[in-house]
Amino acid sequence: MKHIMNLAIKTTVAAWKVKNQAREALSNERGDFYISDGVKIIIAVVLGALLLAALSGIFNDTVIPRITSEIEALFG
């Protein structure tokens, strides 16, 4: 469980970093920000969201039920 919480914290921190980088890049008024950089940021956010959804699906459908059944087999 501690490993899952550490993974969740690391993922959250990474998402905040991406969010802050995107905010900084989009509020940049120096003129050297290009459309391609914005597209890269959007792609990174979408891929990150898909990865997070896939991991949560795997944990909810596969890992957690197996852990529950193993614990019940040990104690019950």
PDB file of C-alpha atoms in Angstrom:
ATOM      1  CA  MET A   1       0.000   0.000   0.000  1.00  0.00           C
ATOM      2  CA  LYS A   2       2.886   2.324   0.813  1.00  0.00           C
ATOM      3  CA  HIS A   3       4.313   1.729  -2.668  1.00  0.00           C
ATOM      4  CA  ILE A   4       0.973   2.607  -4.272  1.00  0.00           C
ATOM      5  CA  MET A   5       0.765   5.810  -2.223  1.00  0.00           C
ATOM      6  CA  ASN A   6       4.330   6.752  -3.204  1.00  0.00           C
ATOM      7  CA  LEU A   7       3.457   6.125  -6.838  1.00  0.00           C
ATOM      8  CA  ALA A   8       0.351   8.274  -6.515  1.00  0.00           C
ATOM      9  CA  ILE A   9       2.342  11.093  -4.902  1.00  0.00           C
ATOM     10  CA  LYS A  10       5.028  10.937  -7.601  1.00  0.00           C
ATOM     11  CA  THR A  11       2.371  10.963 -10.322  1.00  0.00           C
ATOM     12  CA  THR A  12       0.643  13.931  -8.715  1.00  0.00           C
ATOM     13  CA  VAL A  13       3.910  15.849  -8.446  1.00  0.00           C
ATOM     14  CA  ALA A  14       4.703  15.095 -12.089  1.00  0.00           C
ATOM     15  CA  ALA A  15       1.256  16.282 -13.146  1.00  0.00           C
ATOM     16  CA  TRP A  16       1.685  19.532 -11.182  1.00  0.00           C
ATOM     17  CA  LYS A  17       5.074  20.078 -12.836  1.00  0.00           C
ATOM     18  CA  VAL A  18       3.578  19.610 -16.295  1.00  0.00           C
ATOM     19  CA  LYS A  19       0.707  21.918 -15.391  1.00  0.00           C
ATOM     20  CA  ASN A  20       3.061  24.620 -14.144  1.00  0.00           C
ATOM     21  CA  GLN A  21       5.294  24.296 -17.200  1.00  0.00           C
ATOM     22  CA  ALA A  22       2.272  24.584 -19.464  1.00  0.00           C
ATOM     23  CA  ARG A  23       0.983  27.616 -17.575  1.00  0.00           C
ATOM     24  CA  GLU A  24       4.406  29.278 -17.743  1.00  0.00           C
ATOM     25  CA  ALA A  25       4.794  28.528 -21.440  1.00  0.00           C
ATOM     26  CA  LEU A  26       1.310  29.758 -22.302  1.00  0.00           C
ATOM     27  CA  SER A  27       1.734  32.983 -20.317  1.00  0.00           C
ATOM     28  CA  ASN A  28       5.082  33.667 -21.973  1.00  0.00           C
ATOM     29  CA  GLU A  29       4.948  36.990 -23.807  1.00  0.00           C
ATOM     30  CA  ARG A  30       8.487  37.074 -25.189  1.00  0.00           C
ATOM     31  CA  GLY A  31       7.384  35.905 -28.619  1.00  0.00           C
ATOM     32  CA  ASP A  32       9.521  32.782 -28.894  1.00  0.00           C
ATOM     33  CA  PHE A  33       6.717  30.397 -27.984  1.00  0.00           C
ATOM     34  CA  TYR A  34       5.530  28.455 -30.999  1.00  0.00           C
ATOM     35  CA  ILE A  35       2.407  26.491 -31.819  1.00  0.00           C
ATOM     36  CA  SER A  36       4.395  23.262 -31.936  1.00  0.00           C
ATOM     37  CA  ASP A  37       5.413  23.728 -28.301  1.00  0.00           C
ATOM     38  CA  GLY A  38       1.756  24.112 -27.345  1.00  0.00           C
ATOM     39  CA  VAL A  39       0.864  20.978 -29.274  1.00  0.00           C
ATOM     40  CA  LYS A  40       3.646  19.062 -27.491  1.00  0.00           C
ATOM     41  CA  ILE A  41       2.284  20.176 -24.134  1.00  0.00           C
ATOM     42  CA  ILE A  42      -1.256  19.123 -25.055  1.00  0.00           C
ATOM     43  CA  ILE A  43      -0.028  15.740 -26.275  1.00  0.00           C
ATOM     44  CA  ALA A  44       1.952  15.239 -23.055  1.00  0.00           C
ATOM     45  CA  VAL A  45      -1.090  16.064 -20.925  1.00  0.00           C
ATOM     46  CA  VAL A  46      -3.357  13.730 -22.905  1.00  0.00           C
ATOM     47  CA  LEU A  47      -0.842  10.874 -22.796  1.00  0.00           C
ATOM     48  CA  GLY A  48      -0.339  11.422 -19.073  1.00  0.00           C
ATOM     49  CA  ALA A  49      -4.080  11.281 -18.477  1.00  0.00           C
ATOM     50  CA  LEU A  50      -4.372   8.081 -20.530  1.00  0.00           C
ATOM     51  CA  LEU A  51      -1.481   6.509 -18.636  1.00  0.00           C
ATOM     52  CA  LEU A  52      -3.012   7.462 -15.308  1.00  0.00           C
ATOM     53  CA  ALA A  53      -6.386   6.033 -16.355  1.00  0.00           C
ATOM     54  CA  ALA A  54      -4.760   2.808 -17.528  1.00  0.00           C
ATOM     55  CA  LEU A  55      -2.781   2.392 -14.307  1.00  0.00           C
ATOM     56  CA  SER A  56      -5.793   3.060 -12.125  1.00  0.00           C
ATOM     57  CA  GLY A  57      -7.808   0.569 -14.181  1.00  0.00           C
ATOM     58  CA  ILE A  58      -5.132  -2.077 -13.808  1.00  0.00           C
ATOM     59  CA  PHE A  59      -4.860  -1.517 -10.071  1.00  0.00           C
ATOM     60  CA  ASN A  60      -8.629  -1.441  -9.506  1.00  0.00           C
ATOM     61  CA  ASP A  61      -9.458  -4.454 -11.690  1.00  0.00           C
ATOM     62  CA  THR A  62      -6.435  -6.710 -11.257  1.00  0.00           C
ATOM     63  CA  VAL A  63      -4.091  -5.885  -8.419  1.00  0.00           C
ATOM     64  CA  ILE A  64      -6.450  -4.883  -5.622  1.00  0.00           C
ATOM     65  CA  PRO A  65      -8.860  -7.868  -6.015  1.00  0.00           C
ATOM     66  CA  ARG A  66      -5.918 -10.258  -6.075  1.00  0.00           C
ATOM     67  CA  ILE A  67      -4.400  -8.707  -2.965  1.00  0.00           C
ATOM     68  CA  THR A  68      -7.803  -8.906  -1.264  1.00  0.00           C
ATOM     69  CA  SER A  69      -8.212 -12.579  -2.138  1.00  0.00           C
ATOM     70  CA  GLU A  70      -4.671 -13.388  -0.966  1.00  0.00           C
ATOM     71  CA  ILE A  71      -5.274 -11.642   2.359  1.00  0.00           C
ATOM     72  CA  GLU A  72      -8.596 -13.444   2.802  1.00  0.00           C
ATOM     73  CA  ALA A  73      -6.859 -16.753   2.023  1.00  0.00           C
ATOM     74  CA  LEU A  74      -4.243 -16.034   4.690  1.00  0.00           C
ATOM     75  CA  PHE A  75      -6.632 -15.033   7.441  1.00  0.00           C
ATOM     76  CA  GLY A  76      -9.882 -16.652   6.650  1.00  0.00           C
TER      77      GLY A  76
END
